Amino acid sequence: MKNIKIGIPRALLYYYYFPFWLKLFSELKLKVVISDKTSRDLLDRGVKKSLSEICVPIKVMIGHVLNLDKKEVDYIFLPRFRTIREDVVLCPKFLGLPDMIRHSLPSLKAEVIADIIEAESDDISQFSNHKKLAEELKIPKKEMETALKKAAEFWQRYRNLLYKGYLVDDFLGVEKIEVLEKLISKFENSSKLPQSQKEELNSSTTEEVVDIALIGYVYDVYDQYINMDITNKLKEMGVRVHTFSMVREDIIEKELAELRKPMFWEFTNKLYGAAEHYFKKQEIDGVIHLTAFGCGPDSMLGQILEIDAKDYDKAFMTLRIDEQTGESHIITRIEAFIDLLRLKKE
Amino acid sequence: MQNLYLGVDIGSVSINIVAVDEDNRLVFKLYTRNSGSPIDLVKEGLKDFKDEVDLANYEISGVGVTGSGRQLIAYVLGADTVKNEITAHARASTYYYPDAGTIFEIGGQDSKLIIVEDGIAVDFAMNTVCAAGTGSFLDHQAERLGIQIEEFGSLALEAERDVRIAGRCTVFAESDMISKQQYGFTKPEIIKGLSEALVRNYMNNLVRNRVLEGKFIFQGGVAANIGIKSAFEEEIEAEVIVPEHHDVMGAIGIAMLAKRDIKRSGEKTNFRGFDLTEEKFETISFECEDCANNCEVIKVIADGRVIAVTGDRCGKWAASLITAQNPAAADMKESSQKQEAEAEEETNLYKVDPEKEKQVMRELEELELEDEKKEEEKAAEEAEIAQKSEAADSDEKDDNVYV
């Protein structure tokens, strides 16, 4: 039992829930293996096994599952996210993800554990969402519930830090739960401000600091390979980066209420709420919508944001990412965007 | 002795070199087709410059490089300012036309739209995934129709009938053209249809729901094409101005930006001088196999010395040039070397260390051991420095394998 290895793919909602999952498995005393960081090799393998039409985050996910299989894990933890809010679902690709994986990778050696996640909020720590996991690994309900509770509390602490202005990036490099725990308590007690709140940045430019809201799904904004390390590129150019995970639920809720009819997809709605919040904020100089080529929900969101940006008179740009390996197109665009913001300020 | 500022625009289809003086007057202008080896073309361009401009009266005080190939040439020339082409184009056109409202720029492989308010660029768009409707596409179609690209525009004006050609995608456009030709439409008519398709495509992809305000400026290589110009005028129902130097506006803009930067910093230019036309440049590329990214690393070698390394995502090859005391670094001008090293150090602060986890662990352990915060920070700094220098050492070894 204790020698079982569970693999978590470092893709999609890993970037949203990883502290929760790490804590959960450590409480259950299970050995967790996380797939390697996205790399060209990993993506290439994913691309070969995916439908050519599908968006790049899914191709990345397939690459990560393959990577885990090579690491000889016994199980792959791949929940089927259906809903985390009443009457709103996630993108259909999330709903069908486990099936897609089974279909694309018929020779997968590891067993896929695919609990259906149906929650009323971002808190997915109910036992019903982890039934299959408990069954498969023969974990008593009581034990499971205790672990889930602890994991939920831990995740809440992490989220509070994000609300304070930390980037998911600040925690991402860490996989050992002990280190993560210490890091979180260190930030909680630290008097230093996170990058997004700092007055002065130590970047290489001498030019004026600008504030940019980078609106995009966690798996686009924080996968450094797929987005060509955009957050660090922005920081180097003297930008305070703000993302949707820094915006509190209640603010997003309030913004959403102003939409005549919310969209069908939960994270798209979250991005919308956060973007509107940033549009209204005086300190934010510009908004960048980072989107994967061919993203269905973003075709709606992008259009709405483009129109709204004009109403709020905020500079707005859409950045599309795909399988390219050349960085110059991203650099050209963000550099020009930042130049434009600086000139506007002068 | 008058000051001159060089502006170099390395595009996918053309390479342009200009020189402007203190009053932004154009002293030298060169537009050449990029036949694939930008370094040689820039060298030739500089030779032309030397022949044409009397260097006894002028001194190069600043160099700016822009365009998609800017990084490489910036190393070769020793540029002071390296900036994207959007900013450069906007700079030049707002100088010539302070009351400009909209700038259309169509180049070899990308097209841009820049919206200007009160002389300042406030919004821009750039074609995203497809090169339909750019210079390369027109080149290709001209070749297929068997006409010179220079005649392309004027031919369109001879058309007698309208014909609709699909503009969304070059593949569709081409099959549309072939079938329309078979229906008996003449070449001028096909070309006119194509010009309209290109403009339609531009409007759909770049302008979208933006409200355009005058003046309308049209620049970039394609602006030479009067067929496209008149198609634009028809579409927006207003006059479109093509500046005299429409083909080198990017180069003019970057020269002006270089001038501004030099004036601001008060430093001397990093320009490597005209002697570089005598130097032999080589680029070597290899696939780094140290991690799964397999980056294509490019080395620029001048007379046997490595002057630049680029293309690596992690930055270790680029850094190895500065830290490892190879002859190239030592040979470079002292000031520029120092500057680069400083910039590198600063950017390293923000680069995510692959060993971040270990580092955090170490830091945190120290935190536990020593309760005093100050001491902990000192130790962490020392550890970091030690680690960095270690990394630099190992890079040096790795580097030697390839040099």
XYZ file of C-alpha atoms in Angstrom, chain A:
346
model
C 0.000 0.000 0.000
C 2.680 2.462 0.993
C 4.741 1.691 -2.091
C 2.110 2.823 -4.501
C 3.151 5.688 -6.743
C 0.562 8.215 -7.823
C 1.335 10.477 -10.721
C -0.042 13.992 -11.096
C 0.377 15.597 -14.491
C 1.837 19.105 -14.281
C -0.761 20.533 -16.622
C -4.144 22.258 -16.739
C -5.603 22.659 -13.256
C -2.445 21.436 -11.551
C -1.517 25.112 -11.598
C -4.692 25.900 -9.668
C -4.948 23.055 -7.198
C -1.396 21.813 -6.693
C -1.016 22.829 -3.026
C -4.320 21.105 -2.300
C -3.295 17.887 -4.009
C 0.213 17.841 -2.601
C -1.124 18.280 0.905
C -3.861 15.717 0.371
C -1.504 12.979 -0.758
C 1.011 13.752 1.924
C -1.731 13.438 4.550
C -2.685 10.098 3.010
C 0.996 9.134 3.168
C 1.083 8.265 -0.498
C 4.057 8.721 -2.745
C 3.390 11.356 -5.364
C 5.251 11.734 -8.630
C 4.775 14.939 -10.580
C 5.567 14.994 -14.261
C 8.558 17.013 -15.431
C 8.226 20.606 -16.438
C 6.879 21.127 -19.938
C 9.706 20.946 -22.449
C 10.016 20.698 -26.181
C 10.467 16.968 -25.988
C 7.460 16.518 -23.719
C 5.248 18.688 -25.901
C 6.413 16.939 -29.085
C 5.364 13.604 -27.652
C 2.013 15.038 -26.650
C 1.452 16.558 -30.076
C 2.118 13.256 -31.783
C -0.560 11.537 -29.758
C -3.235 14.232 -29.919
C -5.804 15.340 -32.408
C -4.191 18.016 -34.521
C -7.121 20.402 -34.097
C -7.106 20.460 -30.322
C -5.754 23.378 -28.289
C -2.196 23.333 -27.086
C -2.929 22.995 -23.322
C -4.545 19.619 -24.009
C -1.564 18.546 -26.103
C 0.624 19.553 -23.182
C -1.563 17.464 -20.853
C -1.158 14.394 -23.047
C 2.587 14.917 -23.038
C 2.569 15.022 -19.247
C 0.529 11.826 -18.941
C 3.027 10.082 -21.224
C 5.839 11.469 -19.122
C 4.264 9.993 -15.983
C 3.775 6.649 -17.637
C 7.473 6.565 -18.416
C 8.172 7.176 -14.752
C 6.281 3.955 -14.062
C 3.626 5.268 -11.766
C 0.839 2.935 -10.719
C -1.944 5.463 -10.979
C -2.500 8.715 -12.785
C -4.619 11.173 -10.876
C -6.851 12.849 -13.424
C -10.107 14.168 -12.007
C -12.917 14.936 -14.398
C -13.837 18.530 -13.584
C -17.504 18.936 -14.363
C -18.554 21.887 -12.278
C -17.326 24.015 -9.409
C -20.340 26.278 -9.342
C -24.023 25.725 -9.716
C -25.274 25.657 -13.312
C -21.866 26.459 -14.759
C -19.540 23.861 -16.257
C -15.932 23.833 -17.352
C -14.741 23.756 -20.951
C -15.948 20.498 -22.601
C -12.351 19.373 -22.907
C -12.145 19.184 -19.133
C -15.350 17.203 -18.991
C -14.082 14.684 -21.482
C -10.453 14.706 -20.445
C -10.160 11.188 -18.961
C -11.931 9.709 -21.993
C -9.725 11.674 -24.314
C -6.641 10.361 -22.534
C -7.873 6.768 -22.679
C -8.661 7.125 -26.344
C -5.443 8.876 -27.329
C -3.216 6.643 -25.257
C -4.585 3.082 -25.456
C -1.324 1.546 -24.322
C -1.120 3.480 -21.078
C 0.244 1.182 -18.393
C -0.872 3.195 -15.397
C -4.428 3.137 -14.136
C -6.308 6.417 -14.471
C -8.245 7.549 -11.405
C -10.918 9.904 -12.680
C -13.249 11.134 -9.983
C -16.009 13.382 -11.191
C -15.664 16.758 -9.535
C -18.978 18.373 -8.806
C -18.679 21.115 -6.271
C -20.528 24.282 -5.465
C -17.411 26.387 -5.236
C -13.656 26.260 -5.772
C -13.498 24.148 -2.640
C -13.491 20.622 -4.014
C -12.659 18.887 -0.753
C -15.936 16.970 -0.366
C -15.637 13.214 -0.002
C -18.011 12.695 -2.936
C -15.363 14.196 -5.190
C -12.803 11.637 -4.084
C -14.839 8.479 -3.863
C -13.044 6.589 -6.594
C -9.687 7.545 -5.178
C -10.700 6.183 -1.788
C -12.114 3.016 -3.302
C -9.182 2.315 -5.561
C -6.604 2.822 -2.840
C -8.775 1.358 -0.068
C -8.644 4.422 2.088
C -11.248 4.460 4.889
C -13.771 7.252 4.534
C -12.839 8.758 7.897
C -9.166 8.996 6.995
C -9.962 10.462 3.620
C -12.208 13.105 5.106
C -9.604 14.197 7.636
C -6.973 14.485 4.941
C -9.303 16.420 2.665
C -10.108 18.842 5.426
C -6.456 19.519 6.132
C -5.706 19.921 2.456
C -8.565 22.379 2.050
C -7.312 24.468 4.956
C -3.815 24.447 3.518
C -5.047 25.485 0.106
C -7.007 28.333 1.657
C -3.841 29.652 3.283
C -2.120 29.536 -0.086
C -4.999 31.332 -1.762
C -4.943 34.084 0.820
C -1.341 34.702 -0.153
C -2.327 34.904 -3.808
C -4.968 37.465 -2.882
C -2.233 39.451 -1.171
C -0.506 39.729 -4.523
C 1.788 36.710 -4.836
C 2.049 34.997 -8.190
C 1.444 31.275 -8.551
C 4.997 31.390 -9.935
C 6.321 32.179 -6.487
C 5.265 28.723 -5.290
C 5.505 26.652 -8.442
C 9.118 25.553 -8.258
C 8.385 23.677 -5.056
C 7.109 20.111 -5.007
C 8.025 18.813 -1.576
C 5.194 19.465 0.797
C 7.509 20.285 3.725
C 9.193 22.973 1.663
C 5.886 24.340 0.468
C 4.563 24.485 4.021
C 7.603 26.413 5.159
C 7.484 28.695 2.183
C 3.859 29.535 2.857
C 4.469 30.303 6.511
C 7.505 32.344 5.555
C 5.444 34.482 3.173
C 2.659 34.749 5.738
C 5.051 36.229 8.272
C 7.160 38.203 5.873
C 7.081 41.959 5.912
C 8.371 42.108 2.349
C 5.826 42.928 -0.324
C 5.200 40.610 -3.261
C 6.379 41.761 -6.705
C 2.964 43.005 -7.786
C 2.779 45.393 -4.835
C 6.359 46.622 -4.675
C 7.093 50.280 -5.090
C 10.462 49.752 -6.758
C 11.471 46.847 -8.924
C 15.022 45.758 -9.473
C 14.684 45.198 -13.185
C 17.322 45.958 -15.772
C 15.473 48.917 -17.215
C 15.710 52.388 -15.844
C 12.369 53.332 -17.332
C 9.191 53.850 -15.450
C 7.462 50.843 -13.901
C 4.110 49.951 -15.443
C 1.294 47.761 -14.159
C -0.109 45.110 -16.458
C -2.938 42.692 -15.765
C -2.133 39.407 -17.466
C -5.469 37.733 -18.037
C -5.341 34.059 -18.936
C -5.983 30.575 -17.613
C -3.527 29.329 -15.019
C -2.160 26.690 -17.381
C -1.369 29.345 -19.986
C -0.012 31.993 -17.637
C 2.167 29.731 -15.505
C 3.468 27.127 -17.912
C 6.789 28.785 -18.610
C 7.549 26.689 -21.640
C 4.337 27.221 -23.486
C 4.155 30.978 -22.881
C 7.893 31.561 -23.430
C 8.298 32.624 -19.817
C 6.138 35.678 -20.232
C 5.822 36.650 -16.559
C 9.579 36.801 -16.127
C 9.971 38.618 -19.430
C 7.487 41.217 -18.251
C 9.220 41.541 -14.901
C 12.569 42.047 -16.611
C 11.067 44.844 -18.639
C 9.980 46.606 -15.471
C 6.379 45.511 -15.181
C 4.344 44.713 -12.096
C 2.337 41.683 -13.144
C -1.225 41.211 -11.903
C -3.204 38.050 -12.596
C -6.714 36.813 -12.041
C -5.748 34.633 -9.088
C -5.032 37.810 -7.124
C -8.657 38.885 -7.325
C -10.948 37.749 -4.503
C -13.970 35.621 -5.260
C -16.430 38.221 -4.017
C -15.018 40.866 -6.359
C -15.285 38.496 -9.309
C -18.833 37.663 -8.203
C -19.772 41.329 -8.148
C -18.383 41.969 -11.617
C -20.101 38.908 -12.995
C -23.448 40.084 -11.704
C -23.194 43.002 -14.111
C -23.025 40.692 -17.104
C -26.495 40.250 -18.543
C -25.873 36.555 -18.910
C -22.737 34.874 -17.640
C -20.889 32.509 -19.914
C -21.106 28.734 -19.597
C -17.548 28.119 -18.504
C -16.399 28.686 -14.972
C -12.826 29.806 -15.503
C -13.841 32.015 -18.409
C -16.245 33.755 -16.052
C -13.519 34.137 -13.458
C -11.218 35.727 -16.019
C -14.001 38.028 -17.093
C -14.650 39.179 -13.540
C -10.975 39.760 -12.862
C -10.435 41.627 -16.141
C -13.375 43.937 -15.447
C -11.980 44.586 -11.993
C -8.629 45.548 -13.495
C -10.266 47.703 -16.160
C -11.783 49.795 -13.387
C -8.590 50.054 -11.385
C -6.715 53.308 -11.868
C -3.280 51.810 -11.201
C -3.489 49.258 -13.996
C -1.965 50.664 -17.169
C -2.858 47.896 -19.562
C -4.435 44.489 -19.901
C -3.008 41.565 -21.861
C -5.265 38.662 -22.740
C -3.108 35.575 -23.045
C -4.903 32.844 -24.929
C -4.099 29.539 -26.547
C -4.748 29.382 -30.257
C -8.107 27.792 -30.971
C -9.516 28.209 -27.474
C -13.292 28.146 -27.846
C -14.388 29.900 -24.652
C -11.736 32.587 -25.185
C -13.242 33.502 -28.537
C -16.180 34.837 -26.526
C -14.153 36.287 -23.699
C -11.587 37.954 -25.973
C -14.277 39.730 -27.923
C -16.047 40.970 -24.777
C -12.807 42.220 -23.263
C -11.802 43.969 -26.458
C -15.060 45.909 -26.506
C -15.001 46.688 -22.790
C -11.384 47.835 -22.839
C -12.453 50.601 -25.179
C -15.225 51.694 -22.815
C -12.761 51.961 -19.953
C -10.098 53.500 -22.199
C -7.540 50.884 -21.172
C -4.790 49.647 -23.448
C -5.556 46.064 -24.406
C -3.742 43.383 -26.350
C -4.383 39.755 -27.195
C -1.391 37.427 -27.156
C -1.851 34.053 -28.798
C 0.290 31.108 -27.878
C 0.650 27.835 -29.713
C 3.387 25.343 -30.475
C 5.878 27.883 -31.827
C 9.420 27.741 -30.513
C 10.517 31.187 -31.716
C 10.291 33.830 -29.044
C 10.574 36.930 -31.184
C 6.872 37.386 -31.892
C 6.058 37.467 -28.175
C 8.936 39.809 -27.366
C 8.003 42.172 -30.196
C 4.428 42.387 -29.035
C 5.003 42.829 -25.317
C 7.836 45.271 -25.897
C 5.697 47.410 -28.202
C 2.822 47.223 -25.736
C 5.003 48.374 -22.850
C 6.511 51.187 -24.960
C 3.015 52.331 -25.716
C 2.030 52.331 -22.046
C 5.155 54.269 -21.066
C 4.597 56.881 -23.765
C 1.009 57.265 -22.638
C 2.174 57.909 -19.096
C 4.720 60.545 -20.075
